[in-house]
CSV table of C-alpha atoms and ligand atoms in Angstrom, one decimal:
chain,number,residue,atom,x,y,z
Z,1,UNK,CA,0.0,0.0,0.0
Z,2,UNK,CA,1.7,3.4,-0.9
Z,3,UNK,CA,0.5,7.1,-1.3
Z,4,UNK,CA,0.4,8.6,-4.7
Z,5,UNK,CA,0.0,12.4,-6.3
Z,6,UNK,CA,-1.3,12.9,-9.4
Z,7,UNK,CA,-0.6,16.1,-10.8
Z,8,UNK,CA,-3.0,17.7,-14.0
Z,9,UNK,CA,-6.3,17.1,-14.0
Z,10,UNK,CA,-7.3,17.2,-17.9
Z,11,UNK,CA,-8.8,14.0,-19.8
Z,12,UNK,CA,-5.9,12.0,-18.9
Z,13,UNK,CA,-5.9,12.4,-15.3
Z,14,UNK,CA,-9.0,11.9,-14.9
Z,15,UNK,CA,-9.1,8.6,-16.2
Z,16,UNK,CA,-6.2,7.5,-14.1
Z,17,UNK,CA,-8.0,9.2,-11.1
Z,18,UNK,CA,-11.1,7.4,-11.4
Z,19,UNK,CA,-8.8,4.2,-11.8
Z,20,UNK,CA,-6.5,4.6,-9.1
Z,21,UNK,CA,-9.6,5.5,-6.9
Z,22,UNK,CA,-10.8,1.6,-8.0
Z,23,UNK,CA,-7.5,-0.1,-7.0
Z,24,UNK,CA,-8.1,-0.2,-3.0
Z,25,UNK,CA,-5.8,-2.5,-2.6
Z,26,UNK,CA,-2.5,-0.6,-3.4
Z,27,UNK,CA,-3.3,2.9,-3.2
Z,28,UNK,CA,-4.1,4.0,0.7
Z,29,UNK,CA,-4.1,7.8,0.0
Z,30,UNK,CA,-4.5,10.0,-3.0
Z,31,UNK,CA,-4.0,13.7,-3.7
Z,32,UNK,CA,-4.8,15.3,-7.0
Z,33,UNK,CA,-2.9,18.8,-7.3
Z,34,UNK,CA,-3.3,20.9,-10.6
Z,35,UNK,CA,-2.9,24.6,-12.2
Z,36,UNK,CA,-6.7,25.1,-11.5
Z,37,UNK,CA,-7.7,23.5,-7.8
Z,38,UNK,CA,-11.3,23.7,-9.0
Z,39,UNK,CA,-10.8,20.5,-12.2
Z,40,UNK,CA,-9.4,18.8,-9.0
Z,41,UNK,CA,-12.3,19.2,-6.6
Z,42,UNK,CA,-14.4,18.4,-9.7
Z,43,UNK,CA,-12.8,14.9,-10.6
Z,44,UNK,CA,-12.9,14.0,-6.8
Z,45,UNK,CA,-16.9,14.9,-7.4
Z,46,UNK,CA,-17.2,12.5,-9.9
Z,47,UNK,CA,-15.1,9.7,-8.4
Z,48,UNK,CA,-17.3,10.2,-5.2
Z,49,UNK,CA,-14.9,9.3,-2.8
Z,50,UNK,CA,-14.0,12.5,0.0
Z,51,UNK,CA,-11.1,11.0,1.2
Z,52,UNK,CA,-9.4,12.0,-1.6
Z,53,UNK,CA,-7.6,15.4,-1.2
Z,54,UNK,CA,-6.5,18.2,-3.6
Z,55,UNK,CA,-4.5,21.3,-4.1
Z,56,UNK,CA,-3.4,24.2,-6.3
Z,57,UNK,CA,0.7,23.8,-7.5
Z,58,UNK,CA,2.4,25.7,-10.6
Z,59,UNK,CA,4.3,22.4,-11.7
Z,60,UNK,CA,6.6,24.4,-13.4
Z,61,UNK,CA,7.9,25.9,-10.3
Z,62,UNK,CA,10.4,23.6,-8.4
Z,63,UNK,CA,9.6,25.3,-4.9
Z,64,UNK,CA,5.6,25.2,-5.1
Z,65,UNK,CA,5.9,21.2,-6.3
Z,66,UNK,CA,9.0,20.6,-2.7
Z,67,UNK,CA,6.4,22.3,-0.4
Z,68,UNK,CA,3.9,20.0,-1.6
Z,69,UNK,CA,5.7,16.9,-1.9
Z,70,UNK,CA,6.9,17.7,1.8
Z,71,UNK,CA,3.4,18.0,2.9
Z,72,UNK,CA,1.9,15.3,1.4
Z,73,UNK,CA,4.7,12.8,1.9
Z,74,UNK,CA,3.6,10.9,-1.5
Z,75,UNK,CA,5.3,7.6,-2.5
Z,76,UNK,CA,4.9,8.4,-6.2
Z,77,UNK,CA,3.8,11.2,-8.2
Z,78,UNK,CA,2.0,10.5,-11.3
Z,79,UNK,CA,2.9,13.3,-13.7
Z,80,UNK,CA,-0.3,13.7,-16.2
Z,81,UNK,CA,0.6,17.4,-16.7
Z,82,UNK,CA,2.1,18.2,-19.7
Z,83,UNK,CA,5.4,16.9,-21.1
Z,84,UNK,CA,7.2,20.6,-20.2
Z,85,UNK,CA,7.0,20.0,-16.3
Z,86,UNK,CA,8.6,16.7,-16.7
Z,87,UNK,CA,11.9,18.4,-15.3
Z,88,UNK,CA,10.7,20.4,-13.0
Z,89,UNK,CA,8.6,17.5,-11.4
Z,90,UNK,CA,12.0,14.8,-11.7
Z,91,UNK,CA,13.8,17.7,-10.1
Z,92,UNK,CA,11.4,18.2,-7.5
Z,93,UNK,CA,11.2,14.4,-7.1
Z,94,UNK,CA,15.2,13.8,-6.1
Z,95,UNK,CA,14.5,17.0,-3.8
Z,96,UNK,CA,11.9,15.2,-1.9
Z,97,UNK,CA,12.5,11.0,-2.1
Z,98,UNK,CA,9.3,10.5,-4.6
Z,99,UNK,CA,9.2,8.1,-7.0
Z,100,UNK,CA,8.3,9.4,-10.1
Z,101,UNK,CA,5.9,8.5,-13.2
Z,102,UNK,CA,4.7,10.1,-16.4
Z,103,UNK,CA,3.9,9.6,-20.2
Z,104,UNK,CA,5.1,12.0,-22.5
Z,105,UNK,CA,8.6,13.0,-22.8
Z,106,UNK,CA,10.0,16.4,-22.0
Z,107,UNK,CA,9.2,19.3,-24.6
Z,108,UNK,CA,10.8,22.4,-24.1
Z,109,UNK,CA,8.1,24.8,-24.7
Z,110,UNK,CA,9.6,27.1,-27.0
Z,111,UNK,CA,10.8,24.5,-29.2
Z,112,UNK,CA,8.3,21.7,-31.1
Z,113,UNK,CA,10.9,18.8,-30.5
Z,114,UNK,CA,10.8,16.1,-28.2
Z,115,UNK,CA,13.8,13.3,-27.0
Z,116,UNK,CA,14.5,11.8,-23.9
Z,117,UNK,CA,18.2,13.2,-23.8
Z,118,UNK,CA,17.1,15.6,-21.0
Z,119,UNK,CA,15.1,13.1,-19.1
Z,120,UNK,CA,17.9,10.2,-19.4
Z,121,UNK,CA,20.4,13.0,-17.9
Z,122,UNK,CA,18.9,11.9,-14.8
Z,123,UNK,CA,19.5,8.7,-14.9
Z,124,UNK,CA,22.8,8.5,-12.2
Z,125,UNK,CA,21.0,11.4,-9.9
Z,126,UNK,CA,17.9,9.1,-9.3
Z,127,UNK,CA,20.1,5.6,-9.2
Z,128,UNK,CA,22.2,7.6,-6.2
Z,129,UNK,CA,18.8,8.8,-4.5
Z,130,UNK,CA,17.4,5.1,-4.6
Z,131,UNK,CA,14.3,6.5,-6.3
Z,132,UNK,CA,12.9,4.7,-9.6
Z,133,UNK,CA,11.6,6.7,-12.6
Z,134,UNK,CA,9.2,5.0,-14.9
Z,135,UNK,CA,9.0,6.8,-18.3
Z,136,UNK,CA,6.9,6.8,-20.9
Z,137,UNK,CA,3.4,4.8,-19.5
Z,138,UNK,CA,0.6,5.8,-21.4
Z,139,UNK,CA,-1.0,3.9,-24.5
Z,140,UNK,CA,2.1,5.0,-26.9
Z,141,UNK,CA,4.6,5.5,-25.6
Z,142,UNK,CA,3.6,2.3,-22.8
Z,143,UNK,CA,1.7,-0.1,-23.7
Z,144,UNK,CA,3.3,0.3,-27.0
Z,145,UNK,CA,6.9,-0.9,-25.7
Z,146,UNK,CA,5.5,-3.0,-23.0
Z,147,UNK,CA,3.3,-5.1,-26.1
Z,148,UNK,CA,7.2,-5.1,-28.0
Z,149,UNK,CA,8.7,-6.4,-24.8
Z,150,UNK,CA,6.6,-9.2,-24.8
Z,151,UNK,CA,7.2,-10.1,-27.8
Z,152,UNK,CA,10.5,-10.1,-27.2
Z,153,UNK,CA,10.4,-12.4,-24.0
Z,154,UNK,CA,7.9,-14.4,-25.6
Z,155,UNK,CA,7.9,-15.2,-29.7
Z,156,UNK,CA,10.7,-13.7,-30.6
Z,157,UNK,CA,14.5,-14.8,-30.4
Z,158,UNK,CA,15.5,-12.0,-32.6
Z,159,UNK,CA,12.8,-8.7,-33.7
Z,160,UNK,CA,13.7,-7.4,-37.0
Z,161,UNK,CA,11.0,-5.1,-38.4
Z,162,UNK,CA,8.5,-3.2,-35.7
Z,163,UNK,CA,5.7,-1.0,-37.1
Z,164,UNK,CA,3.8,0.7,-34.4
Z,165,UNK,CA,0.4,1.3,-35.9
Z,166,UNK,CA,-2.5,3.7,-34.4
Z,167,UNK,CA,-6.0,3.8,-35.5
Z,168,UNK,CA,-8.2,6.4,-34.0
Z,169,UNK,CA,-11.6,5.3,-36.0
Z,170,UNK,CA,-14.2,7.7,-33.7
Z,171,UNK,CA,-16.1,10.2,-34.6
Z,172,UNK,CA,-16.6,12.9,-31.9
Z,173,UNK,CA,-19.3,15.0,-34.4
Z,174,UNK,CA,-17.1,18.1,-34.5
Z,175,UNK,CA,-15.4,19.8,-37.9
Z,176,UNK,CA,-11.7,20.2,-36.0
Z,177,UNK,CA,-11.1,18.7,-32.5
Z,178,UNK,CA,-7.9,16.9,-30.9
Z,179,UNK,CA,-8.1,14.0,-28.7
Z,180,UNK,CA,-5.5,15.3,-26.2
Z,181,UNK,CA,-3.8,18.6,-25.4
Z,182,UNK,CA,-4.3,20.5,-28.7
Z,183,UNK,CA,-0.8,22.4,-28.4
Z,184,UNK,CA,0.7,19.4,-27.6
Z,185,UNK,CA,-0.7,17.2,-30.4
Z,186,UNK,CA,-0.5,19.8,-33.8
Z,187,UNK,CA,3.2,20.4,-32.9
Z,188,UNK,CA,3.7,16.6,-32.9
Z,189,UNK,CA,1.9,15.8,-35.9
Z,190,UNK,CA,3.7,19.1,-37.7
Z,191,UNK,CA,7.3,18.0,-37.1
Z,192,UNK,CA,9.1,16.5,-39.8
Z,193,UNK,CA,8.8,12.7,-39.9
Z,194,UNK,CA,11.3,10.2,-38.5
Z,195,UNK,CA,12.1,6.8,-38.4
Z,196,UNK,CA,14.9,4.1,-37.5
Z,197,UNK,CA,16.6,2.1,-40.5
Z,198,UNK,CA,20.0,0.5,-40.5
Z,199,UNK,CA,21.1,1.9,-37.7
Z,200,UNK,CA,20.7,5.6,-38.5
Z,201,UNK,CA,17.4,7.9,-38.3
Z,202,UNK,CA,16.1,8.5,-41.5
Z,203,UNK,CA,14.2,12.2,-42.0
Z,204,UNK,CA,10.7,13.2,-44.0
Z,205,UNK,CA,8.7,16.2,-44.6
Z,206,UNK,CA,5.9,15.9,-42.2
Z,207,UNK,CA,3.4,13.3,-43.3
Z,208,UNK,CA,5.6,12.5,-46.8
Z,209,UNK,CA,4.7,9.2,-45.9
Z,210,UNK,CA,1.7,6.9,-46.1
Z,211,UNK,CA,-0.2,4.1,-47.0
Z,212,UNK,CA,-3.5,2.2,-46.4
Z,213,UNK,CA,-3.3,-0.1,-44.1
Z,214,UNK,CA,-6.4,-3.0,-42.2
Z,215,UNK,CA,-7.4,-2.5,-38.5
Z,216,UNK,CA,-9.1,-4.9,-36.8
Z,217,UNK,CA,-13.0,-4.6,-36.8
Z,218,UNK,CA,-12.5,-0.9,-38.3
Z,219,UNK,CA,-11.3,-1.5,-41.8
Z,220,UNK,CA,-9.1,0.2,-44.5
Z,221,UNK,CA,-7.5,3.6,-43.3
Z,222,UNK,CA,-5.0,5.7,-44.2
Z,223,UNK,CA,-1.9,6.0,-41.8
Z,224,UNK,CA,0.9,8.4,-42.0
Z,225,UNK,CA,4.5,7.8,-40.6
Z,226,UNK,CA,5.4,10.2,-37.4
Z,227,UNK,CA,8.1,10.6,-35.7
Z,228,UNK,CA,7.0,9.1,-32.1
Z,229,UNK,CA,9.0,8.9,-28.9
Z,230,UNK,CA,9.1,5.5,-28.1
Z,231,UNK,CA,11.1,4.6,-31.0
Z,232,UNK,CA,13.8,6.0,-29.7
Z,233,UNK,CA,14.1,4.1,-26.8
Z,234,UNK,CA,12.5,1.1,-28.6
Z,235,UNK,CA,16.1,0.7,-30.8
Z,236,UNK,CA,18.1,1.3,-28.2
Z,237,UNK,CA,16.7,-1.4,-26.2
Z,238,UNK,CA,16.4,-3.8,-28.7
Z,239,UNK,CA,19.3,-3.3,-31.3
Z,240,UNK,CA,18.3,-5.7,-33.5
Z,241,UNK,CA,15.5,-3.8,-34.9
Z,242,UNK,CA,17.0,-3.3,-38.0
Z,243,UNK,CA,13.9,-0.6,-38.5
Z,244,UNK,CA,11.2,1.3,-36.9
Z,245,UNK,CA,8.2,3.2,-37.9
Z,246,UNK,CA,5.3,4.2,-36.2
Z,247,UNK,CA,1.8,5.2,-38.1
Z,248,UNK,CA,-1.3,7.3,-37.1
Z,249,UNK,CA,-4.5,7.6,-39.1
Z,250,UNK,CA,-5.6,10.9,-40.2
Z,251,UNK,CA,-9.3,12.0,-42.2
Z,252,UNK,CA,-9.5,14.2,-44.8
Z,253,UNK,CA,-11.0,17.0,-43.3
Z,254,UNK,CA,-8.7,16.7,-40.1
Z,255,UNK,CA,-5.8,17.4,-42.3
Z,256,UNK,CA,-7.2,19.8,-44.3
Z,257,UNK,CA,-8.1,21.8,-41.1
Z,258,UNK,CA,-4.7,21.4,-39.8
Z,259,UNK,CA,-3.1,22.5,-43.5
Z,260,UNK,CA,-4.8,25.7,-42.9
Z,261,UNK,CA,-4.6,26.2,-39.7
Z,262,UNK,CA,-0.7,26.1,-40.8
Z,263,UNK,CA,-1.0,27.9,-43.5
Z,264,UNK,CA,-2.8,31.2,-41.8
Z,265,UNK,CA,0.5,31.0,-39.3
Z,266,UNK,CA,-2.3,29.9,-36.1
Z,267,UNK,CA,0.3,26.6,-35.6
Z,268,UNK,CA,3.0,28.5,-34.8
Z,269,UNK,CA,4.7,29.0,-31.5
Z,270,UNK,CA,6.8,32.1,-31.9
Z,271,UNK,CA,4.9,34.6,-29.5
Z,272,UNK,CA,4.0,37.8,-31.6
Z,273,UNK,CA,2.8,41.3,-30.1
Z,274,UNK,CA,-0.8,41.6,-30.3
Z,275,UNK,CA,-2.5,44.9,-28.9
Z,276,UNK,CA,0.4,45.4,-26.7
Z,277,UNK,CA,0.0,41.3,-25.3
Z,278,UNK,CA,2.3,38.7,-26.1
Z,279,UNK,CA,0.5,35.8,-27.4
Z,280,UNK,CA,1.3,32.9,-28.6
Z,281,UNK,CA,-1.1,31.8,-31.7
Z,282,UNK,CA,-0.7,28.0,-31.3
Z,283,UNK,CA,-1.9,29.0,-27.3
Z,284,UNK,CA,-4.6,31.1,-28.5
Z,285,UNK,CA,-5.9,28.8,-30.8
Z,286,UNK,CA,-6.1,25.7,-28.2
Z,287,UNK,CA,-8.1,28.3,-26.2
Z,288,UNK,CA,-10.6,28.4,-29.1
Z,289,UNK,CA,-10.8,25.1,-29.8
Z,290,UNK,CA,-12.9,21.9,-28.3
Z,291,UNK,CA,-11.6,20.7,-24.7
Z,292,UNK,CA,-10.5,17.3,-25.5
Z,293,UNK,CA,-12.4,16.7,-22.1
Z,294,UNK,CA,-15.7,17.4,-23.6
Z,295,UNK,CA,-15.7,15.3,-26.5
Z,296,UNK,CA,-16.8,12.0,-24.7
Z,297,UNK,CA,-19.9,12.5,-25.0
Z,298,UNK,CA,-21.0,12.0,-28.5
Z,299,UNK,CA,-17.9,10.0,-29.2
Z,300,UNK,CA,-19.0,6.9,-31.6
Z,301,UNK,CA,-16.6,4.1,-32.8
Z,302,UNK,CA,-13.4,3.1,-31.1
Z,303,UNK,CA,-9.1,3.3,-31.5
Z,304,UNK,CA,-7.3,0.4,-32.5
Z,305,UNK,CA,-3.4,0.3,-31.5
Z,306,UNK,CA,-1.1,-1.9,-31.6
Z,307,UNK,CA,2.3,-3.5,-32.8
Z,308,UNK,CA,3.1,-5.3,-35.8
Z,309,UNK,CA,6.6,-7.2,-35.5
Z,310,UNK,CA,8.7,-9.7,-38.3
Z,311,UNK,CA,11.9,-11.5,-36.6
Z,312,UNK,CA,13.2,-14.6,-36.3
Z,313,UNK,CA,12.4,-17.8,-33.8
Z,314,UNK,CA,14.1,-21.2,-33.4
Z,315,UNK,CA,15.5,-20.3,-36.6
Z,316,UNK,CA,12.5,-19.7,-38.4
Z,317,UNK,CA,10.8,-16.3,-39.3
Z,318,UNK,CA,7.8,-14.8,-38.1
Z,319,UNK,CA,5.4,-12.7,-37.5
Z,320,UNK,CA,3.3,-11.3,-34.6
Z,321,UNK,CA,0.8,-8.8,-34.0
Z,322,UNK,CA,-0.7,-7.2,-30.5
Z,323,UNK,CA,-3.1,-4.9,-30.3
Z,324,UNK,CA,-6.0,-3.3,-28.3
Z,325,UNK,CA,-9.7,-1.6,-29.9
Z,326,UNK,CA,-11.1,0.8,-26.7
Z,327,UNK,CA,-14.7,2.0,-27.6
Z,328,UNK,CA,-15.1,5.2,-26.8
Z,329,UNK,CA,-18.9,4.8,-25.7
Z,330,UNK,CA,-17.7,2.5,-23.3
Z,331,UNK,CA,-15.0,4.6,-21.9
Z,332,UNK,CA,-17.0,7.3,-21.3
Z,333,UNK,CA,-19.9,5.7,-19.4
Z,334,UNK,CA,-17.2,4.2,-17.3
Z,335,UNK,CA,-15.4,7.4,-16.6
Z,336,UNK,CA,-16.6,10.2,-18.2
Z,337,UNK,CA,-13.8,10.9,-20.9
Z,338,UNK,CA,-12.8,9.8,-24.1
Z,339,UNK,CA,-11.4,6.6,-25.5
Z,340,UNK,CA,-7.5,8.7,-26.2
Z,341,UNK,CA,-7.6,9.7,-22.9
Z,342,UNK,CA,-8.3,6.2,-20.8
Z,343,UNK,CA,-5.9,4.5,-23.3
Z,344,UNK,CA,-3.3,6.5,-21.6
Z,345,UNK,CA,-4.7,7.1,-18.7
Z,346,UNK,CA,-5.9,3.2,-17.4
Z,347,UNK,CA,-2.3,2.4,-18.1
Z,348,UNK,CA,-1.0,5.3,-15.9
Z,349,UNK,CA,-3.0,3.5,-13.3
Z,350,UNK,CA,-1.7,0.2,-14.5
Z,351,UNK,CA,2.2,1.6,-14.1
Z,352,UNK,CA,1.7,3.0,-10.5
Z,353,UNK,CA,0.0,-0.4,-9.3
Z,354,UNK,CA,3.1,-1.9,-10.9
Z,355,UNK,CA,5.5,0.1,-8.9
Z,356,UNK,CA,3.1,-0.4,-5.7
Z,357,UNK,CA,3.6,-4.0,-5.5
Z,358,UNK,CA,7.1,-4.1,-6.0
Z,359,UNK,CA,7.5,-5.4,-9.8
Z,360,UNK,CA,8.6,-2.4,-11.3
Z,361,UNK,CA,10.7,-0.7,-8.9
Z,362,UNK,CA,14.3,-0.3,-9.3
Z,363,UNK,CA,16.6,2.9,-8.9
Z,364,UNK,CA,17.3,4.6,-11.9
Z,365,UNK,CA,15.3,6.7,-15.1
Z,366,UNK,CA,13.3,3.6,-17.2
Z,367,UNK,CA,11.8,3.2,-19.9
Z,368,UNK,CA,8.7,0.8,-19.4
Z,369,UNK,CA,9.8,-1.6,-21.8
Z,370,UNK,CA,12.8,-2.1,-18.9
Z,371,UNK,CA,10.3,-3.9,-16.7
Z,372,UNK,CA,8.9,-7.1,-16.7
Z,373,UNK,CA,5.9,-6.5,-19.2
Z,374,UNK,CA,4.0,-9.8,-17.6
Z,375,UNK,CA,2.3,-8.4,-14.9
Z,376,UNK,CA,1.6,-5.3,-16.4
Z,377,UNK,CA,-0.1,-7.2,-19.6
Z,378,UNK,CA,-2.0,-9.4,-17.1
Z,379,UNK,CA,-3.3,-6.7,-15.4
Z,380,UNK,CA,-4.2,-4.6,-19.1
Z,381,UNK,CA,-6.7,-7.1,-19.6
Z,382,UNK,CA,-8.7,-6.9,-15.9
Z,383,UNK,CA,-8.2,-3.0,-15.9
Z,384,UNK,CA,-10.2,-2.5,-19.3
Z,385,UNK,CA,-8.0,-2.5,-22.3
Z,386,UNK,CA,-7.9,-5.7,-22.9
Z,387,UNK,CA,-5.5,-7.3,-25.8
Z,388,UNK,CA,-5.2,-9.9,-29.0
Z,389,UNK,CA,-2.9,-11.3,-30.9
Z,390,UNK,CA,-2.6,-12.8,-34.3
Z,391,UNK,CA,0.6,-14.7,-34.5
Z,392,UNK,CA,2.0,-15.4,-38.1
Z,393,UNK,CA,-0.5,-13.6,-40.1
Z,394,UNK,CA,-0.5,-10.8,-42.6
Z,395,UNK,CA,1.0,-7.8,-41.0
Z,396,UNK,CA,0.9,-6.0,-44.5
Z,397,UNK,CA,4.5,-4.6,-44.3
Z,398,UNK,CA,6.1,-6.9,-46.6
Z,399,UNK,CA,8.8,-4.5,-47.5
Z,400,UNK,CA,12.0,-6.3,-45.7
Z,401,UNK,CA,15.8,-4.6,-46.2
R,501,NDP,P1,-4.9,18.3,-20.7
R,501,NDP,O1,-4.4,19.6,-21.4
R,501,NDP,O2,-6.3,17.9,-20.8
R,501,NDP,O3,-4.4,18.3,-19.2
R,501,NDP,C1,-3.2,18.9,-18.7
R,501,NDP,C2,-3.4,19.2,-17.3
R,501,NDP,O4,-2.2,19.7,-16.8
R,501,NDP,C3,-4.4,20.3,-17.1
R,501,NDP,O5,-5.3,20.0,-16.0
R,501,NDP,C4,-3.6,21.6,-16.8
R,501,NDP,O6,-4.1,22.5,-15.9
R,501,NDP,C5,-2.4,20.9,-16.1
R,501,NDP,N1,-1.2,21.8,-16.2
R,501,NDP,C6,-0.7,22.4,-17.3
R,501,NDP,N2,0.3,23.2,-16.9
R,501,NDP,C7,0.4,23.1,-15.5
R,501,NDP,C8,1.3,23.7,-14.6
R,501,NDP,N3,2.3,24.5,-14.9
R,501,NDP,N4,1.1,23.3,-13.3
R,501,NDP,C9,0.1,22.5,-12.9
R,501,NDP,N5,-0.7,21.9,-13.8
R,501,NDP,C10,-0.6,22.2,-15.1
R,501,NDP,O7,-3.9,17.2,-21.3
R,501,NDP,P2,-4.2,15.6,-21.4
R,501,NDP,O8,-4.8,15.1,-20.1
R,501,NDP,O9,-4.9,15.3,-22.7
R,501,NDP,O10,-2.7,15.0,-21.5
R,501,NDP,C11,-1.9,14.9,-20.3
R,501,NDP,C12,-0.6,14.3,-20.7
R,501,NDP,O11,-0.7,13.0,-21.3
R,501,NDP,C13,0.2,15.2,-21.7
R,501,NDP,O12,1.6,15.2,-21.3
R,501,NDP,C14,0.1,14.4,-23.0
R,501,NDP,O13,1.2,14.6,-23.8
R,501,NDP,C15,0.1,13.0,-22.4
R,501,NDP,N6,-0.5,12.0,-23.3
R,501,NDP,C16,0.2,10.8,-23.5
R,501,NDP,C17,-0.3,9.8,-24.4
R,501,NDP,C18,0.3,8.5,-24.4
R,501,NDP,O14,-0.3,7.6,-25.0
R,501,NDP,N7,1.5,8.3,-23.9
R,501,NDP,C19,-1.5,10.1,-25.1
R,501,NDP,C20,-2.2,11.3,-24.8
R,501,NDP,C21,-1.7,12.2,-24.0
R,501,NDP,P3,-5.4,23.4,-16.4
R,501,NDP,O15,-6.5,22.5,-16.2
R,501,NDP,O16,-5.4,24.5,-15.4
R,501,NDP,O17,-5.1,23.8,-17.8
């Protein structure tokens, strides 16, 4: 049993509230701390339970986040902010003795790039501390690598070719909306493109690439490659992927909306002067548009994600796919959001419960493919995102090197 703050209280922390609120068993105490006090109080509403307690912290400010790590005494803090207060909250983790968790990597905010270079820098501060980082534990990046670590303990001798595919197939009813933080989702899916090949990172123009490709019980869609995090901690992990890619489906009209919102300058995040206010148009838009929070409820259809891998075992080749569909009907009755928000958010929960009981708890920074991905995939399939696997069939990338 251990006591855990979770800091943010958007879509995703609400799921992983309303989760960790469920597990009983591991969690004794809970605090939910956020920019805004009041989205705490509110999720702690809906959850029901008045035990749980909140506050106000600027989690960009090292001092505010060690006065409320001192007061609350947590065993782990669950980071669902945003990926720029990853430092601040690692930083004002080793200040305190907290374990720490998140699931986006840090972003500096005045620069669209993201790598775990500045996160990894940590890695000998926490080792010395005794305290255990867990990177990375959402849907992708987490379950992601934790699916590819199980197929490397478990079909694989050798994985070759990985191909992380990601099918939103909802419709939410509106003409432009993102399923998670909208700055933080139009400057990922505006950088260039990236992917691993040969040993060396090969560059596109953003969404150069795509092609059709079949997800279960959705169908055709088209799927562009991105540049995604947990590839880069995917090769270094497992060198003998000899290439990496990951894919996300896009409509039509979404990227037409996001051409133009390009093209009119609104995705940019160079602040400009605007009657005597710095603003920042990529800020100003997000203010404009849907709360990711407030889709849920006239969400229809469901995601699909999973990995598709080719190696080699007992000398033989193969191939093997694991994936999960979430509905996001049911992932709203159950908790009120979204079906992108509890696909990162249940396995948030998943990741803490993990480091509760003792199986993922070592000193150091981690990438959750660095853990024994057993009991978290036993526990994916009681905790609602359940998984299937389709071993040696057509995983559609035929294209070996
Ligand atoms: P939201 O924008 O809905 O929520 C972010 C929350 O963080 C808000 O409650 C916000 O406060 C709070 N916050 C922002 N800045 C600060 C600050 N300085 N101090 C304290 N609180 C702050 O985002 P999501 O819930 O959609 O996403 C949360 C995280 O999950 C992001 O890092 C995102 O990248 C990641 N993510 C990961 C995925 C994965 O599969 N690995 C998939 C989807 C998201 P306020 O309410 O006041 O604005």
């Amino acid at each position: 049993m251990g006591k855990v703050l979770i800091i943010g209280a958007g879509g995703v922390a609400t799921v992983a509230a309303h989760k960790v609120a469920g597990n009983t068993d591991v969690f004794s105490e809970i605090m939910i701390a956020s920019r805004t006090k009041s989205k705490c109080d509110a999720i702690v509403q809906a959850i029901g339970r008045k035990d749980i307690r909140t506050a106000q912290v600027d989690a960009d400010s090292v001092e505010q986040l060690v006065a409320l790590f001192n007061d609350f005494r947590p065993d782990l803090v669950m980071n669902l902010a945003l990926p720029y207060q990853d430092l601040t909250i690692m930083e004002a983790c080793l200040q305190t003795g907290c374990h720490y968790l998140d699931t986006a990597n840090y972003e500096p905010k005045d620069e669209a790039h993201f790598e775990y270079s500045w996160q990894w820098a940590y890695k000998e501060r926490f080792e010395q501390a005794g305290l255990c980082a867990i990177l990375g534990c959402g849907f992708d990046p987490g379950v992601t690598s934790i699916y590819t670590a199980y197929a490397a303990k478990h079909h694989f001798d050798e994985m070759h070719y990985l191909d992380i595919v990601d099918c939103n197939a909802g419709d939410h009813h509106k003409a432009f909306a993102t399923n998670f933080n909208p700055e933080i989702n139009i400057r990922e899916i505006t950088q260039k493109g990236l992917y691993w090949q040969e040993g060396k990172w090969v560059e596109t123009e953003p969404l150069e690439i795509h092609r059709p490709l079949t997800y279960p019980e959705v169908g055709v869609r088209e799927s562009y490659l991105l540049h995604h995090e947990e590839i880069e901690s995917l090769v270094k992990n497992y060198p003998t992927i000899r290439r990496a890619r990951f894919w996300m489906t896009f409509g039509q009209e979404y990227l037409t909306h996001l051409r133009v919102i390009q093209n009119i300058g609104m995705a940019s995040i160079v602040p400009i002067d605007y009657e005597g206010k710095q603003i920042v148009p990529l800020q100003f838009l997000k203010a404009v548009l849907p709360n990711p929070q407030d889709l849920g409820e006239n969400y229809e259809g469901q995601t699909s994600i999973g990995c598709r891998i080719r190696g080699v075992k007992d000398g033989r080749e193969k191939t093997y796919y694991v994936y999960n569909n979430c509905s996001h009907r049911a992932a709203y009755e159950e908790t009120g959001m979204q079906g992108v928000s509890y696909t990162t958010g249940v396995p948030a929960c998943i990741g803490a419960r993990m480091f509760m009981l003792g199986l993922w708890n070592k000193p150091g920074v981690w990438n959750v493919e660095e853990f024994d991905p057993d009991p978290f995939m036993e526990e994916l399939n009681k905790q609602g995102l359940p998984w299937h696997e389709i071993v040696d069939g057509d995983i559609e990338f035929n294209d070996t090197l």
